[in-house]
CSV table of N, CA and C in Angstrom, one decimal:
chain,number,residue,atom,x,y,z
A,1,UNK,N,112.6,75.1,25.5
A,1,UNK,CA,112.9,76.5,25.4
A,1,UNK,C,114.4,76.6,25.3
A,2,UNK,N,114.9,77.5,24.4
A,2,UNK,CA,116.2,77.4,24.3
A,2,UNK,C,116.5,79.2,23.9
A,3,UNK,N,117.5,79.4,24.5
A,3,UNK,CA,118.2,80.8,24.5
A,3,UNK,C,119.7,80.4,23.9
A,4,UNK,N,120.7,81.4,23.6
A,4,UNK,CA,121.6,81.5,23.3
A,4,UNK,C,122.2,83.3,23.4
A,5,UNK,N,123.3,83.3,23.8
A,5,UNK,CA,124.7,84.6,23.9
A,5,UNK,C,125.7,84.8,23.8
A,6,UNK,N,126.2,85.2,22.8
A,6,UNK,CA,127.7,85.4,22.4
A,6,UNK,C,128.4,85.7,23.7
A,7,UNK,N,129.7,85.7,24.3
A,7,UNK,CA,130.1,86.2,25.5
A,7,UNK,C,131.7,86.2,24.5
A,8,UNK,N,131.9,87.4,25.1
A,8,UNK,CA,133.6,87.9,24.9
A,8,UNK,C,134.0,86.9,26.2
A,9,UNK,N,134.4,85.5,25.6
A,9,UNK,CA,135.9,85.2,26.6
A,9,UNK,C,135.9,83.7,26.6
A,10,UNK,N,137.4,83.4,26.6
A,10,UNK,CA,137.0,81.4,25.8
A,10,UNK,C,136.7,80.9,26.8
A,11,UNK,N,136.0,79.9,26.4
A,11,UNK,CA,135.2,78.9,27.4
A,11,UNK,C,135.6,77.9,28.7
A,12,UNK,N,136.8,78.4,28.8
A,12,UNK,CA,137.2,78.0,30.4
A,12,UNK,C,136.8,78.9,31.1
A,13,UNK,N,137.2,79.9,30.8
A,13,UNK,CA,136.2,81.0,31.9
A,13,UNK,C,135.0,81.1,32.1
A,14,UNK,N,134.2,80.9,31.3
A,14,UNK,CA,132.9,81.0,30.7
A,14,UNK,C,132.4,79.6,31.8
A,15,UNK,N,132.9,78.6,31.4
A,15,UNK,CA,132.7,77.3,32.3
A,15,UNK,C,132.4,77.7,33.9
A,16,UNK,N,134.1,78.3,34.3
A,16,UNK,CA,134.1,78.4,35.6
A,16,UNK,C,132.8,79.3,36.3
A,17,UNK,N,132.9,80.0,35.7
A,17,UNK,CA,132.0,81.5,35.6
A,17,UNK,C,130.2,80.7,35.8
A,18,UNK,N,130.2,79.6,35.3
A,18,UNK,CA,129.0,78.6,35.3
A,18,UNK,C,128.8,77.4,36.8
A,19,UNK,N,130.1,77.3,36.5
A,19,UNK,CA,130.1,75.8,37.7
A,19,UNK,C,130.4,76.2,39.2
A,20,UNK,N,131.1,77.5,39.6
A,20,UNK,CA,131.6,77.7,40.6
A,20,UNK,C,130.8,78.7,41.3
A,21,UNK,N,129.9,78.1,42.5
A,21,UNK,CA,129.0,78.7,43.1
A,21,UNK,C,129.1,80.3,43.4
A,22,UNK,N,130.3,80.7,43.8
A,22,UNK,CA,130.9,82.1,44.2
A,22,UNK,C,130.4,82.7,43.1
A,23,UNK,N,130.7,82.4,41.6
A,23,UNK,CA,130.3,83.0,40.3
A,23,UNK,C,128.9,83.4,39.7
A,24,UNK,N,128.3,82.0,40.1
A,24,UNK,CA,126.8,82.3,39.7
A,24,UNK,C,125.8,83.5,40.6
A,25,UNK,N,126.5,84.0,41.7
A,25,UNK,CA,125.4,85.5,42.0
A,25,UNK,C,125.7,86.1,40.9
A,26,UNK,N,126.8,86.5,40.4
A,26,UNK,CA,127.4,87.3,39.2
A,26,UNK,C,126.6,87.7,38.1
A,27,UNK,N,126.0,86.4,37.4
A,27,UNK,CA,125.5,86.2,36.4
A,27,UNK,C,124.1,86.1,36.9
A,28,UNK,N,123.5,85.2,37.8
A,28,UNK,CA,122.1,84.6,37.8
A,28,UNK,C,121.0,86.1,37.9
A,29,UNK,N,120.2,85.9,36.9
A,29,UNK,CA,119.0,87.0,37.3
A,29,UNK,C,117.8,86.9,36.6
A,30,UNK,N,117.3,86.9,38.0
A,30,UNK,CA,115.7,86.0,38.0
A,30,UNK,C,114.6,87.9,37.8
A,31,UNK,N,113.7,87.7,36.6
A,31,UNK,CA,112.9,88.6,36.7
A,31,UNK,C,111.8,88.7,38.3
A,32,UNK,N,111.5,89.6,38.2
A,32,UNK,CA,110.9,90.4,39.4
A,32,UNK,C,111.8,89.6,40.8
A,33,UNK,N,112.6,89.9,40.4
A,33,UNK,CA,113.8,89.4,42.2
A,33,UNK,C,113.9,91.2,42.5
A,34,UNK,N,114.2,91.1,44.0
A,34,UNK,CA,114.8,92.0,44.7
A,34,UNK,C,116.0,92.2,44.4
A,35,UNK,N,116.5,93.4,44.4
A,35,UNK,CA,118.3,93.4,43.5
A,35,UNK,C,118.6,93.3,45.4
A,36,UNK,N,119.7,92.2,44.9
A,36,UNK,CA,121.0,91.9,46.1
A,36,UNK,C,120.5,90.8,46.7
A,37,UNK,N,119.1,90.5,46.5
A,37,UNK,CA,118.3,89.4,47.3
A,37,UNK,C,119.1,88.0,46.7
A,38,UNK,N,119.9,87.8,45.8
A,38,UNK,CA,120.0,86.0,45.2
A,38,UNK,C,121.2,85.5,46.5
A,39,UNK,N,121.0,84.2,47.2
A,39,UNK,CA,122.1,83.9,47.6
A,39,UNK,C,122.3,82.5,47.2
A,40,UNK,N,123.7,81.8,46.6
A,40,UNK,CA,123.6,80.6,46.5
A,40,UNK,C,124.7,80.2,47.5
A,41,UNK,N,124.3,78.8,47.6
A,41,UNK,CA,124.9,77.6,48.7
A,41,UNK,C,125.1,76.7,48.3
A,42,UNK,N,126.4,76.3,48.1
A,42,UNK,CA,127.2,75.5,46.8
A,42,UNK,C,127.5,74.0,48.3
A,43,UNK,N,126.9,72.8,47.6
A,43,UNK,CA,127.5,71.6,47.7
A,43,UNK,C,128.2,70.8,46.7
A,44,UNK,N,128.3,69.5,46.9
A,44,UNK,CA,129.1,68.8,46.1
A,44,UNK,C,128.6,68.7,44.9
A,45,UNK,N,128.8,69.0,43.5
A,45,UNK,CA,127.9,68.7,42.4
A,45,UNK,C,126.8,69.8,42.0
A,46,UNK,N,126.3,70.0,43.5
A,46,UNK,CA,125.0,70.8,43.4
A,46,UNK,C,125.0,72.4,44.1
A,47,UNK,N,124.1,73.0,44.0
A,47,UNK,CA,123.9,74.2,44.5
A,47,UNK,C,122.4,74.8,44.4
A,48,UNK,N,121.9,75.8,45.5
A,48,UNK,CA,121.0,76.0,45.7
A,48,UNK,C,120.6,77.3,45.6
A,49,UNK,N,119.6,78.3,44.4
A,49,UNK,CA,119.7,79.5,44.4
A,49,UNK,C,118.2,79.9,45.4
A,50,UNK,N,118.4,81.1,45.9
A,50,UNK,CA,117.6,81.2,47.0
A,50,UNK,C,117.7,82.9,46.7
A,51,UNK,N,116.1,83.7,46.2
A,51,UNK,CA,116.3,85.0,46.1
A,51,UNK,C,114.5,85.7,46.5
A,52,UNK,N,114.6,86.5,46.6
A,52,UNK,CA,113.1,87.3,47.2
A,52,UNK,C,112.6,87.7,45.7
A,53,UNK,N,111.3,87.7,45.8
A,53,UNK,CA,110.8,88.7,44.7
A,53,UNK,C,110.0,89.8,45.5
A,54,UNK,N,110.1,90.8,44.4
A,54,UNK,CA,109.6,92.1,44.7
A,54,UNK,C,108.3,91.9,45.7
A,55,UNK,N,107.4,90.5,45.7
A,55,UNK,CA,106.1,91.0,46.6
A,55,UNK,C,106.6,90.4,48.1
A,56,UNK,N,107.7,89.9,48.2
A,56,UNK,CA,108.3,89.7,49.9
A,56,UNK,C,108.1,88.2,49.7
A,57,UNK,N,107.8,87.3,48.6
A,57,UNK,CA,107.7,86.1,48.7
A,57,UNK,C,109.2,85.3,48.3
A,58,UNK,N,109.4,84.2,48.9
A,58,UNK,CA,110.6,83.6,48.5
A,58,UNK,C,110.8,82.8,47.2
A,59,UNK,N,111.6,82.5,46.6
A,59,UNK,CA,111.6,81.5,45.2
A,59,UNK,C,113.2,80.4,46.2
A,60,UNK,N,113.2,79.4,45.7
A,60,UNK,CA,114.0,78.9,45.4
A,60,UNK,C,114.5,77.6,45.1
A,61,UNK,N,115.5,77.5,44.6
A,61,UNK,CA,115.9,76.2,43.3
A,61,UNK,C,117.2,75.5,43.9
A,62,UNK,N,116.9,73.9,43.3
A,62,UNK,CA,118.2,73.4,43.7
A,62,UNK,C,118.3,72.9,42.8
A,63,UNK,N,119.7,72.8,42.0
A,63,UNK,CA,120.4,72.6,40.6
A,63,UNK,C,121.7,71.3,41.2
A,64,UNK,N,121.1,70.3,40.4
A,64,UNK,CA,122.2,69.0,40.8
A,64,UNK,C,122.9,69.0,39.1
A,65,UNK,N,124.3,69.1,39.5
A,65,UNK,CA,125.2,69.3,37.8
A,65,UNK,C,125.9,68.3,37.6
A,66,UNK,N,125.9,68.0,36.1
A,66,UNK,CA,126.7,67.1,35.8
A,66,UNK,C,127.4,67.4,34.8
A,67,UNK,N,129.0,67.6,34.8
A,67,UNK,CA,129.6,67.8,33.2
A,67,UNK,C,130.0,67.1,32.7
A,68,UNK,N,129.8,67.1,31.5
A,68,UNK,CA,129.9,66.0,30.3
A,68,UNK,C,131.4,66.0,29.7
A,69,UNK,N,131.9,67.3,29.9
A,69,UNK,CA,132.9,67.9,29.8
A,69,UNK,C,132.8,69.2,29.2
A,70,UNK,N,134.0,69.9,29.3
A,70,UNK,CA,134.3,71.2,29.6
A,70,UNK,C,133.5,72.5,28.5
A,71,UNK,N,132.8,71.7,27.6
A,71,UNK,CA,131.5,72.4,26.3
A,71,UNK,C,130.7,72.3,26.9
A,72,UNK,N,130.3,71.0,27.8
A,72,UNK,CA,129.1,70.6,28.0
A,72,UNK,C,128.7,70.3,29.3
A,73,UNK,N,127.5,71.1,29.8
A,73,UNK,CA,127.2,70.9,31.2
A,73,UNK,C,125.8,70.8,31.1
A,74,UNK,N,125.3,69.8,32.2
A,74,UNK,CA,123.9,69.4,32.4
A,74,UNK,C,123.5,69.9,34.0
A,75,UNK,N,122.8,70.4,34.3
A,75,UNK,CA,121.6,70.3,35.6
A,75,UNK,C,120.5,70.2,35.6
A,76,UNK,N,120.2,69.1,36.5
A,76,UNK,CA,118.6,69.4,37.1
A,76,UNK,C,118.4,70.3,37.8
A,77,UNK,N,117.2,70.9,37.5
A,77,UNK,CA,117.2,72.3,38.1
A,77,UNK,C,115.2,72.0,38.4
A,78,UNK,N,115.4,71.9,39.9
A,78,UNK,CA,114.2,71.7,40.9
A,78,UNK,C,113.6,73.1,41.5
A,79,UNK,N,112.3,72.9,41.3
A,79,UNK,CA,111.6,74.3,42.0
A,79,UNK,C,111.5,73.5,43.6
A,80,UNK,N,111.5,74.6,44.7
A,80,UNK,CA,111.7,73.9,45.9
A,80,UNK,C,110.3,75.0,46.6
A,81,UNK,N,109.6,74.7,47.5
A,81,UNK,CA,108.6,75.8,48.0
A,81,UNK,C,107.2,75.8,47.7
A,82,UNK,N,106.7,75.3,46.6
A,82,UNK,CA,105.7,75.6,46.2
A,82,UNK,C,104.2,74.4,45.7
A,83,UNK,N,105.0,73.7,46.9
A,83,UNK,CA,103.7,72.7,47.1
A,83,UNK,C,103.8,71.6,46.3
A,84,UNK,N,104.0,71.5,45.1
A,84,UNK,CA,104.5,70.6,44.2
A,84,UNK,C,105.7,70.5,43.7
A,85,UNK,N,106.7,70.5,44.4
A,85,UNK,CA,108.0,70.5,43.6
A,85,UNK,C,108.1,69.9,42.3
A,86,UNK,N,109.0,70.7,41.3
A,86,UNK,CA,108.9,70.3,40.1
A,86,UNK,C,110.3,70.3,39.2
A,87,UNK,N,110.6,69.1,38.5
A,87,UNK,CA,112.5,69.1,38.4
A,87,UNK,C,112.4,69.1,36.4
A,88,UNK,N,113.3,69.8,36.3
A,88,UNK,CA,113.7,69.9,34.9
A,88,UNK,C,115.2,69.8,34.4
A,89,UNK,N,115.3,70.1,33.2
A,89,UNK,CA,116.6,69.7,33.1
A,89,UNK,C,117.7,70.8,32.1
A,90,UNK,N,118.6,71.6,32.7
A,90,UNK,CA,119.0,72.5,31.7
A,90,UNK,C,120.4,72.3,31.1
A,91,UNK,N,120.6,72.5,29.9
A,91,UNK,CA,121.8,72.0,28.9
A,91,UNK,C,122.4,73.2,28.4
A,92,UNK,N,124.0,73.4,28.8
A,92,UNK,CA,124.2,74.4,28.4
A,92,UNK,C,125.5,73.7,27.2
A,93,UNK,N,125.8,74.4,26.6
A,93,UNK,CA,126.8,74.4,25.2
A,93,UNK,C,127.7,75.7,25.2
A,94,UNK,N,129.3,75.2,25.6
A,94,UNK,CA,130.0,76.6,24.9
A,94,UNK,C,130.3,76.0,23.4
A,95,UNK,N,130.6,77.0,22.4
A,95,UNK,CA,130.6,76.7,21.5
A,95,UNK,C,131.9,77.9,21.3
A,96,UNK,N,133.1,77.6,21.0
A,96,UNK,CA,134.1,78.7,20.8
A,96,UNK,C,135.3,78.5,21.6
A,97,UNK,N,136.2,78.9,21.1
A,97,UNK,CA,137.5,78.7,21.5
A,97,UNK,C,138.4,80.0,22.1
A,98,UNK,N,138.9,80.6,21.5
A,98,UNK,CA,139.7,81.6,21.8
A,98,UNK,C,139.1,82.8,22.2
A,99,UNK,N,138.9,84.0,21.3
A,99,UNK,CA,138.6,85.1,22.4
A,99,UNK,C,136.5,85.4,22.6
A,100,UNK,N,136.1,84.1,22.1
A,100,UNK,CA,134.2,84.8,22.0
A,100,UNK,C,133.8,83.0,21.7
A,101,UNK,N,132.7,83.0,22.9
A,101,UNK,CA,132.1,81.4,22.6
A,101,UNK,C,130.5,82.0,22.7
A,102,UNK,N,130.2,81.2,22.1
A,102,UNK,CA,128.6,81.1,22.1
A,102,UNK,C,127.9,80.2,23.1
A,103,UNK,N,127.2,81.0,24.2
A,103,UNK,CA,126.7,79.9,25.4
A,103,UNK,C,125.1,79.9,24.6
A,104,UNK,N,125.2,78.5,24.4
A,104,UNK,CA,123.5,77.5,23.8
A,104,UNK,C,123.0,76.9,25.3
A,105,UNK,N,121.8,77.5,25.4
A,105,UNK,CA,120.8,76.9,26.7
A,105,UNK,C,119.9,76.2,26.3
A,106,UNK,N,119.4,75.0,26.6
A,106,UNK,CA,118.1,74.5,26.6
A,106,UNK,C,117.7,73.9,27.8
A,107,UNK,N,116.5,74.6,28.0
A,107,UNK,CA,115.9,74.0,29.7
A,107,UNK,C,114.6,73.4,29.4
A,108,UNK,N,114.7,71.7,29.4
A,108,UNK,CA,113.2,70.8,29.1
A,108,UNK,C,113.0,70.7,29.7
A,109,UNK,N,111.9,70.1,29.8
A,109,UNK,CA,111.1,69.1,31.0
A,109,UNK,C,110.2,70.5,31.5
A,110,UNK,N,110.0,71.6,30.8
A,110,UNK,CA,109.2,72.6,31.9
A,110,UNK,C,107.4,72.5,31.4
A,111,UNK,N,106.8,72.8,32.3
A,111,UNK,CA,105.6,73.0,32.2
A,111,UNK,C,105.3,74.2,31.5
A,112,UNK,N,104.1,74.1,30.3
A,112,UNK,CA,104.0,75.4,29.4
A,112,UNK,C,103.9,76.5,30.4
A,113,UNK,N,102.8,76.5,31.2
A,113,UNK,CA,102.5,77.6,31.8
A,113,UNK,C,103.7,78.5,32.6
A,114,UNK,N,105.2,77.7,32.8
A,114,UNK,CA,106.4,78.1,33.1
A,114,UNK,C,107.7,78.5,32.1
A,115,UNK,N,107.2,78.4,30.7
A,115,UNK,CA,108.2,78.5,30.1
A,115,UNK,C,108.5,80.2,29.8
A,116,UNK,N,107.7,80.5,29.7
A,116,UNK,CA,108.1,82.3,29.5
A,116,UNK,C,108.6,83.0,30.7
A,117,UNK,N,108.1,82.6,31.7
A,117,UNK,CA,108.8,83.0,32.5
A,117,UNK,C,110.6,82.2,32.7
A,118,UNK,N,110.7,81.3,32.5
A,118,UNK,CA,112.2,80.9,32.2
A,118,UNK,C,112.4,81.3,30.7
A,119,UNK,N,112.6,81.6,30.1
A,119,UNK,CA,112.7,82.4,28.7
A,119,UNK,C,113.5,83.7,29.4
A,120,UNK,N,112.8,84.5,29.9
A,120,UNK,CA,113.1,85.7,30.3
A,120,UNK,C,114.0,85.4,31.3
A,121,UNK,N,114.5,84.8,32.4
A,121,UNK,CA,114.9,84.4,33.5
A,121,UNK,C,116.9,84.2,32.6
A,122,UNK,N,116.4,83.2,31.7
A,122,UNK,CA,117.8,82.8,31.4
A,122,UNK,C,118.6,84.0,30.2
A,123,UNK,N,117.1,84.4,29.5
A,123,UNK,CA,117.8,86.2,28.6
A,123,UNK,C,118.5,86.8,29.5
A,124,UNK,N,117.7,87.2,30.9
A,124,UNK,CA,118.7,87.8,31.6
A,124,UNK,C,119.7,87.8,32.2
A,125,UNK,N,119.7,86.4,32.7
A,125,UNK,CA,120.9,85.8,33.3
A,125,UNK,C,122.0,85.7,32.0
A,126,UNK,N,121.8,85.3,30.8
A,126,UNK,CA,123.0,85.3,29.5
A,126,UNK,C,123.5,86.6,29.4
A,127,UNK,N,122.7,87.4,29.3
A,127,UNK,CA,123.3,88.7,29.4
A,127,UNK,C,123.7,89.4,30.4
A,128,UNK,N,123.5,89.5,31.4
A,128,UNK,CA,124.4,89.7,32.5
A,128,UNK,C,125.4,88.8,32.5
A,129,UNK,N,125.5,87.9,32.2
A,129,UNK,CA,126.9,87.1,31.7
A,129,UNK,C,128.0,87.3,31.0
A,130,UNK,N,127.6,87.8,29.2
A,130,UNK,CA,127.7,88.7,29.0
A,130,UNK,C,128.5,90.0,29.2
A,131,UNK,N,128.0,90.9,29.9
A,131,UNK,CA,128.3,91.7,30.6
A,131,UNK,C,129.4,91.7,31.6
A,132,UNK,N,129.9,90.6,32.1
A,132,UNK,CA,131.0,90.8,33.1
A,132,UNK,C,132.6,90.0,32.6
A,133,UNK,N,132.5,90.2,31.0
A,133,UNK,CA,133.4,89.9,30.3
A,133,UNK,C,133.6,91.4,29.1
């Protein structure tokens, strides 16, 4: 599954804006979430998103990162909660230099019956991205 979004702003910010836990409430947005419900909890490498959906049930994910360098960033990105945990893997690409980069997403390893709902999950999160540039 792969998304992509233009973002007004060169890709060191774009980066930070990606890698630094404080940032990702900013941008991350999970369809049917409670608005204000996302909290993340940044360790070394990794971090943990943790948000309510609208029927009082919990979701949450733990993303272990690796950058390849400063275009290129990798996480596994683990469902936590739901009896089978399940780990995939998402690849992001800035693409652009000075004032507009193109952020390229690809999230494999998912199970069909999961991919439209990550489809939607990462449109929203790009664009609220997006949006605070």
């Amino acid at each position: 599954m792969t998304v992509e979004e233009s973002v007004n702003a060169d890709r060191d910010r774009i980066f930070q804006v990606l890698t630094v836990a404080e940032y990702i409430d900013a941008w991350f947005s999970a369809p049917g979430s409670a608005a204000g419900s996302t909290e993340i909890t940044a360790g070394p490498d990794c971090f943990l998103v943790k948000y309510l959906l609208l029927n009082g049930l919990e979701e949450r994910f733990v993303g272990s990162y690796k950058i390849v360098r400063r275009s290129k960033i990798y996480f596994t990105w683990s469902r936590d909660g739901f009896g089978n945990p399940s780990s995939s893997l998402v690849k992001i690409r800035l693409v652009g230099d000075f004032g507009r980069t193109t952020v390229h997403l690809m999230h494999l390893g998912l199970p069909r019956s999961e991919q439209s709902h990550y489809k939607l999950l990462w449109e929203a999160s790009l664009r609220r991205l997006a949006s605070l540039f």
